Coordinates of C-alpha atoms and ligand atoms in Angstrom, one line a residue:
X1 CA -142.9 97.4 -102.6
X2 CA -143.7 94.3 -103.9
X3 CA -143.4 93.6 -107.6
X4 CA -147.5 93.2 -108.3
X5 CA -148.5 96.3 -106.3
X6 CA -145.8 98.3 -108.2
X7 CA -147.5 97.1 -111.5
X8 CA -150.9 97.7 -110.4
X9 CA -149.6 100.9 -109.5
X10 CA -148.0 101.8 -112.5
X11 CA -151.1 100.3 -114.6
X12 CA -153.6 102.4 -112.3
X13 CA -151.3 105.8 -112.8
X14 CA -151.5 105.0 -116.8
X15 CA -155.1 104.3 -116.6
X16 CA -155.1 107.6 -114.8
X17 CA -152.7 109.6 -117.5
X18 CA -155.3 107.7 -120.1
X19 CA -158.6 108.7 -118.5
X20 CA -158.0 112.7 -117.7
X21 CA -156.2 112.8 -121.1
X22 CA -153.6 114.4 -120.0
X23 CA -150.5 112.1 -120.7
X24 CA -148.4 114.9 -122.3
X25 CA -145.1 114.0 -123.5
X26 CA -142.7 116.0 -122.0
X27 CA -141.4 117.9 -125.6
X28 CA -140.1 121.2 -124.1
X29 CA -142.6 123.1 -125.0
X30 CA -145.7 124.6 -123.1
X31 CA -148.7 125.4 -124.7
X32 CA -150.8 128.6 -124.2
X33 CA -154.0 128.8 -125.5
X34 CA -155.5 132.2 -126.4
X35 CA -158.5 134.0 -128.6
X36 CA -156.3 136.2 -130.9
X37 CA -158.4 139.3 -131.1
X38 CA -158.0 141.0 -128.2
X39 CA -155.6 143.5 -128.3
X40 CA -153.4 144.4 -126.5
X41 CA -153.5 140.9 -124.7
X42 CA -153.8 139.3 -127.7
X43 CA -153.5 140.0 -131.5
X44 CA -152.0 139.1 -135.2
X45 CA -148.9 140.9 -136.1
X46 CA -147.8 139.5 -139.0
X47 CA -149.3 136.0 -138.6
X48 CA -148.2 135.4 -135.3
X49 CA -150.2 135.8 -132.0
X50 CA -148.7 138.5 -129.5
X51 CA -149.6 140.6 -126.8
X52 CA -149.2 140.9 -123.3
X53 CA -150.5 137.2 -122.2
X54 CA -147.8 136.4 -124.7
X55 CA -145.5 138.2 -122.9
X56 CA -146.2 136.9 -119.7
X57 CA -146.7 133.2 -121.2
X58 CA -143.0 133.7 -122.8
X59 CA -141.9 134.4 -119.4
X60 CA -143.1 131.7 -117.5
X61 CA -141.4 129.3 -120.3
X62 CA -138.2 131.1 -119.8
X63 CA -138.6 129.9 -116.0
X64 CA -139.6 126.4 -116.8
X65 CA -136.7 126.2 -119.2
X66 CA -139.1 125.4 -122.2
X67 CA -140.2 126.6 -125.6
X68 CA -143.8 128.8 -125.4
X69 CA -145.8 127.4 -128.1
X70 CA -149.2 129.6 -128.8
X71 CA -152.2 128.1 -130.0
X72 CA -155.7 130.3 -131.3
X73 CA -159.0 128.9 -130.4
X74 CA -162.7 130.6 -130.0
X75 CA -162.8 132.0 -126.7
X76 CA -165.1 129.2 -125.2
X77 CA -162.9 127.0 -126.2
X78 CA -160.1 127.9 -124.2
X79 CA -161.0 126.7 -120.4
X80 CA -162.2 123.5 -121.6
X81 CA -158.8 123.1 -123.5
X82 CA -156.7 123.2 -120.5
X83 CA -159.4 121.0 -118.5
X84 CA -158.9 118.4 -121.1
X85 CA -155.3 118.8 -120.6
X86 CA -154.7 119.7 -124.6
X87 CA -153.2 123.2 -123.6
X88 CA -151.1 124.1 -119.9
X89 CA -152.1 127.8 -120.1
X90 CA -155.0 129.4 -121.1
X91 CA -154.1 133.1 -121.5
X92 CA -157.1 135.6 -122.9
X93 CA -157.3 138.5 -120.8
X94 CA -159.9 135.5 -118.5
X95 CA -161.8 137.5 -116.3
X96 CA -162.0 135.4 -112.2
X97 CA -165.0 134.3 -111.6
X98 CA -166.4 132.0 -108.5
X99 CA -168.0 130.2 -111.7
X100 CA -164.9 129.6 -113.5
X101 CA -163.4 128.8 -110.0
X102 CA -164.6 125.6 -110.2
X103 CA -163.2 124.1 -112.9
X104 CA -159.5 125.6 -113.0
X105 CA -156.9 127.2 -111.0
X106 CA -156.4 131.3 -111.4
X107 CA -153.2 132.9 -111.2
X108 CA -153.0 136.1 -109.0
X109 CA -154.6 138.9 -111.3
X110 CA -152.2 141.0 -113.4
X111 CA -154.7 143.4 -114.8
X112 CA -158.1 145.1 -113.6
X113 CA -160.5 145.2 -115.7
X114 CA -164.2 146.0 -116.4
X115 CA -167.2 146.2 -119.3
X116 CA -168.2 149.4 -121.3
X117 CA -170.3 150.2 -123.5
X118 CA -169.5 150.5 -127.2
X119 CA -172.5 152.8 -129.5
X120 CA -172.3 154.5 -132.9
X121 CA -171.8 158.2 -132.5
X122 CA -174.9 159.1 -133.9
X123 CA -177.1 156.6 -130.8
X124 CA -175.3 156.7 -128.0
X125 CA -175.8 154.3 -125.2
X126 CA -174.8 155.4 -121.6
X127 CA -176.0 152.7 -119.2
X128 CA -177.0 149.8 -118.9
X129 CA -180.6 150.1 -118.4
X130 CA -180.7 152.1 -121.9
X131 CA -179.1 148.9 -123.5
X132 CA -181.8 146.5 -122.0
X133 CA -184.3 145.3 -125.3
X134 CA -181.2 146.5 -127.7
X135 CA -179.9 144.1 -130.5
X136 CA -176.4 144.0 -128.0
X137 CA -173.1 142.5 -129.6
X138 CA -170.5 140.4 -127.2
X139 CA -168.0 138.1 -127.3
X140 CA -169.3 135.0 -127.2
X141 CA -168.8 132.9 -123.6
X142 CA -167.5 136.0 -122.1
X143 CA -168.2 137.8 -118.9
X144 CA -170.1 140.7 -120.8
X145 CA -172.2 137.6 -122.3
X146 CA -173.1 136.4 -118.7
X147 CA -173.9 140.4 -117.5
X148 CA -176.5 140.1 -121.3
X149 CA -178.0 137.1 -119.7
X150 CA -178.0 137.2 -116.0
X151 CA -178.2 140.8 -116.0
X152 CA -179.8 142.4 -118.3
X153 CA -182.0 139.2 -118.7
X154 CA -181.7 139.3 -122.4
X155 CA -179.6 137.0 -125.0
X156 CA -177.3 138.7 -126.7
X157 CA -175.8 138.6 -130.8
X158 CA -173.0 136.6 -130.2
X159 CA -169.3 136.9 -132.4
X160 CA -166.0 135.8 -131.9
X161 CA -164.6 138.7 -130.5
X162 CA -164.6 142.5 -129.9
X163 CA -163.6 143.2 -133.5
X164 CA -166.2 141.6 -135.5
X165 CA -169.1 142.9 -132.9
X166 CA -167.5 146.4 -133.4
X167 CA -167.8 145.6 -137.4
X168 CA -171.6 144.3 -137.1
X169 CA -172.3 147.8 -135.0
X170 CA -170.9 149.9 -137.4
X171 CA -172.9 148.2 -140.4
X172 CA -176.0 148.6 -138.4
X173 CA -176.5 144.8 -137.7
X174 CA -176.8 145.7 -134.1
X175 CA -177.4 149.0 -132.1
X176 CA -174.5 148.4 -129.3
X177 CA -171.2 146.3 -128.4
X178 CA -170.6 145.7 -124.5
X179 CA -166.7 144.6 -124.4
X180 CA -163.6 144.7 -122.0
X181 CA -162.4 148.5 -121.6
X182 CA -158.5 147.8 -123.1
X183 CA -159.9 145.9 -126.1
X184 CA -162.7 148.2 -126.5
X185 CA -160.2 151.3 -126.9
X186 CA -158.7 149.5 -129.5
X187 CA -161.4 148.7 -131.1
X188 CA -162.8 152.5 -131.6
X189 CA -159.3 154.4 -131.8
X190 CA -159.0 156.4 -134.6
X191 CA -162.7 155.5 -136.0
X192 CA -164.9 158.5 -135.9
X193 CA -168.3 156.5 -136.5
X194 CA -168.2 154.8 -133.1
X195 CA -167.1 155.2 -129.4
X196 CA -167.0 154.4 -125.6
X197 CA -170.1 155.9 -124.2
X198 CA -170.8 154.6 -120.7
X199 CA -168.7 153.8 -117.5
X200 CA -168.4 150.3 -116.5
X201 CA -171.3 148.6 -116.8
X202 CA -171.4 145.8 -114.1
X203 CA -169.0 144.5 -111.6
X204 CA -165.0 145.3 -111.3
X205 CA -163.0 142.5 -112.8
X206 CA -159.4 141.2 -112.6
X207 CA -157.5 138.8 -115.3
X208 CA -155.6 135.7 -114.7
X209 CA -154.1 133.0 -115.9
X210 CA -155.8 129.2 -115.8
X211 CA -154.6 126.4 -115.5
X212 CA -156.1 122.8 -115.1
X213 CA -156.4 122.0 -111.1
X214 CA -154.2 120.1 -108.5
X215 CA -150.7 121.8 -110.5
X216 CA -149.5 123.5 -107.1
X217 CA -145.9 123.9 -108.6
X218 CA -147.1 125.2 -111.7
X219 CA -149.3 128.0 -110.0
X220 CA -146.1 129.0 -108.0
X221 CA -143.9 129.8 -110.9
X222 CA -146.9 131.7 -113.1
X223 CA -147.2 133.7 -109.9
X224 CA -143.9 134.3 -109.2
X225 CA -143.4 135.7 -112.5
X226 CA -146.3 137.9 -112.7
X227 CA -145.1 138.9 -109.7
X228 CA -141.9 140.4 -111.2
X229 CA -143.5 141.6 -114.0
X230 CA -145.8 143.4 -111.8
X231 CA -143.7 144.8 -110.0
X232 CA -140.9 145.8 -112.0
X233 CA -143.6 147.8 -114.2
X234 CA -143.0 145.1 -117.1
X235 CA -147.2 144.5 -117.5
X236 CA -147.5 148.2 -118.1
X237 CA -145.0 148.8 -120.5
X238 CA -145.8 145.6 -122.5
X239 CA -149.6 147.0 -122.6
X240 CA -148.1 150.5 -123.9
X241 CA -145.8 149.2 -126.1
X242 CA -149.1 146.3 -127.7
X243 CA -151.8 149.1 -127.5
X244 CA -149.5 151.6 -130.3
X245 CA -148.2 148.1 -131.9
X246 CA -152.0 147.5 -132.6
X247 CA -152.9 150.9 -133.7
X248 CA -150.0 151.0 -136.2
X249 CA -151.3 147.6 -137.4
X250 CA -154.8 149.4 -137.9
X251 CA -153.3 152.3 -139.2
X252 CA -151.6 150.2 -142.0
X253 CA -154.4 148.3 -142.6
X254 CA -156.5 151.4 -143.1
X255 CA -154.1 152.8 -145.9
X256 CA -154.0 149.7 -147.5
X257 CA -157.7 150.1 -148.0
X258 CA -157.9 153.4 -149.4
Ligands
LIG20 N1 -162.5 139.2 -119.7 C1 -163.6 138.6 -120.4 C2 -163.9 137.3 -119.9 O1 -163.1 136.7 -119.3 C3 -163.3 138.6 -121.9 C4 -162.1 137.8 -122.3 C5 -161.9 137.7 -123.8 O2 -162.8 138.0 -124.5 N2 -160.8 137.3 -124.3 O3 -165.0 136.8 -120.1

């Protein structure tokens, strides 16, 4: 090669790095970026973010050799932070969809999922066409959003996550929460005022992993190890073990406010 193409080269590759934003130092670490209130994927125990994407995120650090490094952000926020190249995983119980297809990479599934309903005991909801006009809460930017919208052809009260639309329903800001079952049965256990009162509304889902496109190698390992994890049972048990983590959380929290 001679010596000007390899600097044009070399300027062209940085102009590249410089450009996409994505010139990460390699420190050890990978980052995982998450929305911390969706348990059991995802939750506070004692100031620190854990759940089962945290489990499987630890995991595929182990297999890179690095140090998992967990970062909170509002669900929205979490494709575009691994487009942009500031996080390598983004980990939030993502639903696949063709849409999101086309802007980063999925994993092979590790969970099935769908949306319920979520009413106060004393109005309960039990499909979706009951729900359509109805102040509805969801997490903003997320699957349950889009069925609001494309759907139900309404927009929906927006919140953060499953926990604070729960709150809003059970102060009567709004008449109904539509959420992601395992979050959802978190969200009601052990609370008498509200509950899970329809099947799945809308289509069957899956969650992956996403990471930004063209990282082949990458891909490989995260499927390799969910692989593993799927098939040695090690999903399941992590979700067991998160789901009665959380309600002991809850539990505590409730004393505490007594
Ligand atoms: N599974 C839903 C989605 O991907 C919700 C995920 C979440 O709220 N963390 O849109």
């Amino acid at each position: 090669m001679n010596k000007l193409f390899a600097r044009s080269t070399a300027l062209a590759g940085l102009a590249a790095l410089a450009l996409c934003g994505c010139a990460k130092k390699d420190d050890g670490t990978i980052t995982m970026i998450t929305e911390s209130g969706f348990a059991p994927y995802e939750y506070l125990d004692g100031g620190n973010i854990v759940g089962v994407d945290v489990d499987i995120c630890e995991a595929v650090a182990a297999k890179l050799g690095k140090k998992l490094v967990v970062q909170d952000a509002k669900f929205d926020a979490v494709i575009p932070s691994v487009i942009s190249g500031k996080a390598d995983l983004a980990a939030a119980g993502i639903t696949v969809t063709e849409d999101r297809k086309q802007s980063v990479d999925f994993s092979i599934p590790y969970v099935k999922s769908g949306i319920v309903i979520i009413s106060a005991k004393d109005a309960p909801y039990k499909t979706a066409d009951e729900v359509k006009g109805k102040k509805i809460g969801v997490q903003s930017g997320t699957t349950s959003d889009t069925f609001c919208v494309d759907v139900l052809k309404q927009e929906p009260e927006r919140f953060d996550n499953p926990p604070t639309a729960v709150a809003a329903l059970k102060s009567g800001k709004i008449d109904c929460v539509i959420a992601d079952i395992d979050p959802a049965k978190n969200c009601v256990k052990g609370d008498d005022s509200v509950f899970i009162s329809s099947d799945f509304v809308g289509e069957p889902e899956e969650f992956a992993i996403a990471i930004r496109k063209g990282q082949p190698e990458l891909l490989a390992t995260i499927n390799a190890v969910i692989g593993e994890m799927l098939e040695s049972g090690a999903v399941e048990a992590a979700k067991a073990r998160h789901d009665a983590r959380y309600a002991e959380l809850r539990g505590a929290e409730e004393e505490a406010a007594e």
